[in-house]
Amino acid sequence: IKQAGATYRRSANGAWQRIKRSLTLDLPIVDVDQDRARPFLLGSVTVEHKGRKVRIASGFSDVERMAMWRDREKLLGAVAEIE
């Protein structure tokens, strides 16, 4: 998207904006795993998509991992938004 009449500049500016398509899915969490190196943190969550189980281990900060592991019972059956 660009503003009408805006000319191209090599540096970032508000006149030109890039839009990326993304697909998100809301999937049920069916399992949680402990971090092997740091047992007080969440290692991964497992979601189910079309009958297949998929492990998700990235995208969490250490603070989020600690809170999620502490409340792991509440995660089972919850819905995760996956991008």
mmCIF file with all atom_site columns, N, CA, C and O in Angstrom, residues 11-43:
data_model
loop_
_atom_site.group_PDB
_atom_site.id
_atom_site.type_symbol
_atom_site.label_atom_id
_atom_site.label_alt_id
_atom_site.label_comp_id
_atom_site.label_asym_id
_atom_site.label_entity_id
_atom_site.label_seq_id
_atom_site.pdbx_PDB_ins_code
_atom_site.Cartn_x
_atom_site.Cartn_y
_atom_site.Cartn_z
_atom_site.occupancy
_atom_site.B_iso_or_equiv
_atom_site.pdbx_formal_charge
_atom_site.auth_seq_id
_atom_site.auth_comp_id
_atom_site.auth_asym_id
_atom_site.auth_atom_id
_atom_site.pdbx_PDB_model_num
ATOM 1   N N  . SER A 1 11 ? 14.883 4.161   2.385  1.00 0.00 ? 11 SER A N  1
ATOM 2   C CA . SER A 1 11 ? 14.740 3.996   3.832  1.00 0.00 ? 11 SER A CA 1
ATOM 3   C C  . SER A 1 11 ? 13.271 3.747   4.187  1.00 0.00 ? 11 SER A C  1
ATOM 4   O O  . SER A 1 11 ? 12.369 4.011   3.410  1.00 0.00 ? 11 SER A O  1
ATOM 5   N N  . ALA A 1 12 ? 13.057 3.233   5.390  1.00 0.00 ? 12 ALA A N  1
ATOM 6   C CA . ALA A 1 12 ? 11.694 2.987   5.859  1.00 0.00 ? 12 ALA A CA 1
ATOM 7   C C  . ALA A 1 12 ? 10.971 4.319   6.047  1.00 0.00 ? 12 ALA A C  1
ATOM 8   O O  . ALA A 1 12 ? 11.538 5.302   6.515  1.00 0.00 ? 12 ALA A O  1
ATOM 9   N N  . ASN A 1 13 ? 9.711  4.328   5.627  1.00 0.00 ? 13 ASN A N  1
ATOM 10  C CA . ASN A 1 13 ? 8.904  5.526   5.827  1.00 0.00 ? 13 ASN A CA 1
ATOM 11  C C  . ASN A 1 13 ? 7.435  5.128   5.821  1.00 0.00 ? 13 ASN A C  1
ATOM 12  O O  . ASN A 1 13 ? 7.082  4.016   5.430  1.00 0.00 ? 13 ASN A O  1
ATOM 13  N N  . GLY A 1 14 ? 6.567  6.012   6.259  1.00 0.00 ? 14 GLY A N  1
ATOM 14  C CA . GLY A 1 14 ? 5.149  5.704   6.358  1.00 0.00 ? 14 GLY A CA 1
ATOM 15  C C  . GLY A 1 14 ? 4.395  5.769   5.050  1.00 0.00 ? 14 GLY A C  1
ATOM 16  O O  . GLY A 1 14 ? 3.227  5.395   4.979  1.00 0.00 ? 14 GLY A O  1
ATOM 17  N N  . ALA A 1 15 ? 5.051  6.228   3.983  1.00 0.00 ? 15 ALA A N  1
ATOM 18  C CA . ALA A 1 15 ? 4.364  6.367   2.704  1.00 0.00 ? 15 ALA A CA 1
ATOM 19  C C  . ALA A 1 15 ? 4.129  5.018   2.030  1.00 0.00 ? 15 ALA A C  1
ATOM 20  O O  . ALA A 1 15 ? 3.171  4.855   1.297  1.00 0.00 ? 15 ALA A O  1
ATOM 21  N N  . TRP A 1 16 ? 5.007  4.078   2.260  1.00 0.00 ? 16 TRP A N  1
ATOM 22  C CA . TRP A 1 16 ? 4.877  2.747   1.683  1.00 0.00 ? 16 TRP A CA 1
ATOM 23  C C  . TRP A 1 16 ? 4.756  1.731   2.824  1.00 0.00 ? 16 TRP A C  1
ATOM 24  O O  . TRP A 1 16 ? 5.543  1.757   3.766  1.00 0.00 ? 16 TRP A O  1
ATOM 25  N N  . GLN A 1 17 ? 3.800  0.829   2.728  1.00 0.00 ? 17 GLN A N  1
ATOM 26  C CA . GLN A 1 17 ? 3.640  -0.209  3.744  1.00 0.00 ? 17 GLN A CA 1
ATOM 27  C C  . GLN A 1 17 ? 3.467  -1.552  3.067  1.00 0.00 ? 17 GLN A C  1
ATOM 28  O O  . GLN A 1 17 ? 2.729  -1.677  2.096  1.00 0.00 ? 17 GLN A O  1
ATOM 29  N N  . ARG A 1 18 ? 4.132  -2.527  3.611  1.00 0.00 ? 18 ARG A N  1
ATOM 30  C CA . ARG A 1 18 ? 4.063  -3.879  3.067  1.00 0.00 ? 18 ARG A CA 1
ATOM 31  C C  . ARG A 1 18 ? 3.028  -4.675  3.867  1.00 0.00 ? 18 ARG A C  1
ATOM 32  O O  . ARG A 1 18 ? 2.993  -4.609  5.081  1.00 0.00 ? 18 ARG A O  1
ATOM 33  N N  . ILE A 1 19 ? 2.231  -5.427  3.178  1.00 0.00 ? 19 ILE A N  1
ATOM 34  C CA . ILE A 1 19 ? 1.239  -6.270  3.831  1.00 0.00 ? 19 ILE A CA 1
ATOM 35  C C  . ILE A 1 19 ? 1.592  -7.723  3.549  1.00 0.00 ? 19 ILE A C  1
ATOM 36  O O  . ILE A 1 19 ? 1.807  -8.107  2.401  1.00 0.00 ? 19 ILE A O  1
ATOM 37  N N  . LYS A 1 20 ? 1.659  -8.518  4.620  1.00 0.00 ? 20 LYS A N  1
ATOM 38  C CA . LYS A 1 20 ? 1.954  -9.940  4.470  1.00 0.00 ? 20 LYS A CA 1
ATOM 39  C C  . LYS A 1 20 ? 0.696  -10.737 4.788  1.00 0.00 ? 20 LYS A C  1
ATOM 40  O O  . LYS A 1 20 ? 0.004  -10.446 5.750  1.00 0.00 ? 20 LYS A O  1
ATOM 41  N N  . ARG A 1 21 ? 0.432  -11.726 3.974  1.00 0.00 ? 21 ARG A N  1
ATOM 42  C CA . ARG A 1 21 ? -0.686 -12.625 4.245  1.00 0.00 ? 21 ARG A CA 1
ATOM 43  C C  . ARG A 1 21 ? -0.269 -13.609 5.324  1.00 0.00 ? 21 ARG A C  1
ATOM 44  O O  . ARG A 1 21 ? 0.875  -14.064 5.353  1.00 0.00 ? 21 ARG A O  1
ATOM 45  N N  . SER A 1 22 ? -1.199 -13.936 6.194  1.00 0.00 ? 22 SER A N  1
ATOM 46  C CA . SER A 1 22 ? -0.905 -14.954 7.192  1.00 0.00 ? 22 SER A CA 1
ATOM 47  C C  . SER A 1 22 ? -2.147 -15.802 7.414  1.00 0.00 ? 22 SER A C  1
ATOM 48  O O  . SER A 1 22 ? -3.269 -15.345 7.247  1.00 0.00 ? 22 SER A O  1
ATOM 49  N N  . LEU A 1 23 ? -1.914 -17.019 7.774  1.00 0.00 ? 23 LEU A N  1
ATOM 50  C CA . LEU A 1 23 ? -2.972 -17.957 8.055  1.00 0.00 ? 23 LEU A CA 1
ATOM 51  C C  . LEU A 1 23 ? -2.895 -18.299 9.530  1.00 0.00 ? 23 LEU A C  1
ATOM 52  O O  . LEU A 1 23 ? -1.813 -18.635 10.035 1.00 0.00 ? 23 LEU A O  1
ATOM 53  N N  . THR A 1 24 ? -3.999 -18.190 10.235 1.00 0.00 ? 24 THR A N  1
ATOM 54  C CA . THR A 1 24 ? -4.020 -18.592 11.632 1.00 0.00 ? 24 THR A CA 1
ATOM 55  C C  . THR A 1 24 ? -5.054 -19.695 11.810 1.00 0.00 ? 24 THR A C  1
ATOM 56  O O  . THR A 1 24 ? -6.080 -19.728 11.132 1.00 0.00 ? 24 THR A O  1
ATOM 57  N N  . LEU A 1 25 ? -4.744 -20.602 12.718 1.00 0.00 ? 25 LEU A N  1
ATOM 58  C CA . LEU A 1 25 ? -5.637 -21.702 13.045 1.00 0.00 ? 25 LEU A CA 1
ATOM 59  C C  . LEU A 1 25 ? -5.851 -21.725 14.550 1.00 0.00 ? 25 LEU A C  1
ATOM 60  O O  . LEU A 1 25 ? -4.916 -21.494 15.315 1.00 0.00 ? 25 LEU A O  1
ATOM 61  N N  . ASP A 1 26 ? -7.065 -22.000 14.978 1.00 0.00 ? 26 ASP A N  1
ATOM 62  C CA . ASP A 1 26 ? -7.374 -22.207 16.385 1.00 0.00 ? 26 ASP A CA 1
ATOM 63  C C  . ASP A 1 26 ? -7.437 -23.710 16.604 1.00 0.00 ? 26 ASP A C  1
ATOM 64  O O  . ASP A 1 26 ? -8.338 -24.379 16.086 1.00 0.00 ? 26 ASP A O  1
ATOM 65  N N  . LEU A 1 27 ? -6.463 -24.243 17.363 1.00 0.00 ? 27 LEU A N  1
ATOM 66  C CA . LEU A 1 27 ? -6.341 -25.684 17.527 1.00 0.00 ? 27 LEU A CA 1
ATOM 67  C C  . LEU A 1 27 ? -6.326 -26.065 19.005 1.00 0.00 ? 27 LEU A C  1
ATOM 68  O O  . LEU A 1 27 ? -5.741 -25.351 19.832 1.00 0.00 ? 27 LEU A O  1
ATOM 69  N N  . PRO A 1 28 ? -6.932 -27.197 19.356 1.00 0.00 ? 28 PRO A N  1
ATOM 70  C CA . PRO A 1 28 ? -6.965 -27.625 20.760 1.00 0.00 ? 28 PRO A CA 1
ATOM 71  C C  . PRO A 1 28 ? -5.601 -28.137 21.221 1.00 0.00 ? 28 PRO A C  1
ATOM 72  O O  . PRO A 1 28 ? -4.907 -28.841 20.491 1.00 0.00 ? 28 PRO A O  1
ATOM 73  N N  . ILE A 1 29 ? -5.248 -27.771 22.446 1.00 0.00 ? 29 ILE A N  1
ATOM 74  C CA . ILE A 1 29 ? -4.014 -28.277 23.063 1.00 0.00 ? 29 ILE A CA 1
ATOM 75  C C  . ILE A 1 29 ? -4.330 -29.636 23.681 1.00 0.00 ? 29 ILE A C  1
ATOM 76  O O  . ILE A 1 29 ? -5.247 -29.754 24.502 1.00 0.00 ? 29 ILE A O  1
ATOM 77  N N  . VAL A 1 30 ? -3.584 -30.656 23.274 1.00 0.00 ? 30 VAL A N  1
ATOM 78  C CA . VAL A 1 30 ? -3.843 -32.014 23.748 1.00 0.00 ? 30 VAL A CA 1
ATOM 79  C C  . VAL A 1 30 ? -2.751 -32.539 24.679 1.00 0.00 ? 30 VAL A C  1
ATOM 80  O O  . VAL A 1 30 ? -2.946 -33.563 25.344 1.00 0.00 ? 30 VAL A O  1
ATOM 81  N N  . ASP A 1 31 ? -1.610 -31.852 24.748 1.00 0.00 ? 31 ASP A N  1
ATOM 82  C CA . ASP A 1 31 ? -0.529 -32.293 25.634 1.00 0.00 ? 31 ASP A CA 1
ATOM 83  C C  . ASP A 1 31 ? 0.443  -31.138 25.860 1.00 0.00 ? 31 ASP A C  1
ATOM 84  O O  . ASP A 1 31 ? 0.522  -30.218 25.047 1.00 0.00 ? 31 ASP A O  1
ATOM 85  N N  . VAL A 1 32 ? 1.162  -31.197 26.964 1.00 0.00 ? 32 VAL A N  1
ATOM 86  C CA . VAL A 1 32 ? 2.222  -30.228 27.256 1.00 0.00 ? 32 VAL A CA 1
ATOM 87  C C  . VAL A 1 32 ? 3.460  -31.001 27.687 1.00 0.00 ? 32 VAL A C  1
ATOM 88  O O  . VAL A 1 32 ? 3.349  -32.063 28.300 1.00 0.00 ? 32 VAL A O  1
ATOM 89  N N  . ASP A 1 33 ? 4.626  -30.503 27.343 1.00 0.00 ? 33 ASP A N  1
ATOM 90  C CA . ASP A 1 33 ? 5.886  -31.153 27.711 1.00 0.00 ? 33 ASP A CA 1
ATOM 91  C C  . ASP A 1 33 ? 6.784  -30.190 28.459 1.00 0.00 ? 33 ASP A C  1
ATOM 92  O O  . ASP A 1 33 ? 6.799  -28.991 28.175 1.00 0.00 ? 33 ASP A O  1
ATOM 93  N N  . GLN A 1 34 ? 7.548  -30.757 29.352 1.00 0.00 ? 34 GLN A N  1
ATOM 94  C CA . GLN A 1 34 ? 8.505  -30.016 30.159 1.00 0.00 ? 34 GLN A CA 1
ATOM 95  C C  . GLN A 1 34 ? 9.785  -29.764 29.362 1.00 0.00 ? 34 GLN A C  1
ATOM 96  O O  . GLN A 1 34 ? 10.186 -30.603 28.554 1.00 0.00 ? 34 GLN A O  1
ATOM 97  N N  . ASP A 1 35 ? 10.419 -28.615 29.604 1.00 0.00 ? 35 ASP A N  1
ATOM 98  C CA . ASP A 1 35 ? 11.708 -28.320 28.985 1.00 0.00 ? 35 ASP A CA 1
ATOM 99  C C  . ASP A 1 35 ? 12.738 -29.279 29.577 1.00 0.00 ? 35 ASP A C  1
ATOM 100 O O  . ASP A 1 35 ? 12.838 -29.419 30.790 1.00 0.00 ? 35 ASP A O  1
ATOM 101 N N  . ARG A 1 36 ? 13.512 -29.947 28.744 1.00 0.00 ? 36 ARG A N  1
ATOM 102 C CA . ARG A 1 36 ? 14.482 -30.934 29.238 1.00 0.00 ? 36 ARG A CA 1
ATOM 103 C C  . ARG A 1 36 ? 15.634 -30.292 29.998 1.00 0.00 ? 36 ARG A C  1
ATOM 104 O O  . ARG A 1 36 ? 16.103 -30.827 30.999 1.00 0.00 ? 36 ARG A O  1
ATOM 105 N N  . ALA A 1 37 ? 16.104 -29.152 29.521 1.00 0.00 ? 37 ALA A N  1
ATOM 106 C CA . ALA A 1 37 ? 17.256 -28.498 30.164 1.00 0.00 ? 37 ALA A CA 1
ATOM 107 C C  . ALA A 1 37 ? 16.837 -27.688 31.384 1.00 0.00 ? 37 ALA A C  1
ATOM 108 O O  . ALA A 1 37 ? 17.616 -27.533 32.323 1.00 0.00 ? 37 ALA A O  1
ATOM 109 N N  . ARG A 1 38 ? 15.609 -27.154 31.342 1.00 0.00 ? 38 ARG A N  1
ATOM 110 C CA . ARG A 1 38 ? 15.120 -26.319 32.457 1.00 0.00 ? 38 ARG A CA 1
ATOM 111 C C  . ARG A 1 38 ? 13.751 -26.851 32.878 1.00 0.00 ? 38 ARG A C  1
ATOM 112 O O  . ARG A 1 38 ? 12.718 -26.427 32.380 1.00 0.00 ? 38 ARG A O  1
ATOM 113 N N  . PRO A 1 39 ? 13.746 -27.806 33.820 1.00 0.00 ? 39 PRO A N  1
ATOM 114 C CA . PRO A 1 39 ? 12.514 -28.522 34.155 1.00 0.00 ? 39 PRO A CA 1
ATOM 115 C C  . PRO A 1 39 ? 11.411 -27.673 34.794 1.00 0.00 ? 39 PRO A C  1
ATOM 116 O O  . PRO A 1 39 ? 10.303 -28.154 34.963 1.00 0.00 ? 39 PRO A O  1
ATOM 117 N N  . PHE A 1 40 ? 11.677 -26.441 35.102 1.00 0.00 ? 40 PHE A N  1
ATOM 118 C CA . PHE A 1 40 ? 10.654 -25.559 35.680 1.00 0.00 ? 40 PHE A CA 1
ATOM 119 C C  . PHE A 1 40 ? 9.936  -24.754 34.594 1.00 0.00 ? 40 PHE A C  1
ATOM 120 O O  . PHE A 1 40 ? 9.092  -23.919 34.894 1.00 0.00 ? 40 PHE A O  1
ATOM 121 N N  . LEU A 1 41 ? 10.256 -25.032 33.310 1.00 0.00 ? 41 LEU A N  1
ATOM 122 C CA . LEU A 1 41 ? 9.650  -24.312 32.187 1.00 0.00 ? 41 LEU A CA 1
ATOM 123 C C  . LEU A 1 41 ? 8.916  -25.259 31.248 1.00 0.00 ? 41 LEU A C  1
ATOM 124 O O  . LEU A 1 41 ? 9.250  -26.440 31.139 1.00 0.00 ? 41 LEU A O  1
ATOM 125 N N  . LEU A 1 42 ? 7.945  -24.712 30.547 1.00 0.00 ? 42 LEU A N  1
ATOM 126 C CA . LEU A 1 42 ? 7.264  -25.431 29.483 1.00 0.00 ? 42 LEU A CA 1
ATOM 127 C C  . LEU A 1 42 ? 8.244  -25.655 28.337 1.00 0.00 ? 42 LEU A C  1
ATOM 128 O O  . LEU A 1 42 ? 8.972  -24.739 27.957 1.00 0.00 ? 42 LEU A O  1
ATOM 129 N N  . GLY A 1 43 ? 8.264  -26.844 27.785 1.00 0.00 ? 43 GLY A N  1
ATOM 130 C CA . GLY A 1 43 ? 9.102  -27.122 26.629 1.00 0.00 ? 43 GLY A CA 1
ATOM 131 C C  . GLY A 1 43 ? 8.327  -26.964 25.337 1.00 0.00 ? 43 GLY A C  1
ATOM 132 O O  . GLY A 1 43 ? 8.777  -26.328 24.394 1.00 0.00 ? 43 GLY A O  1
#
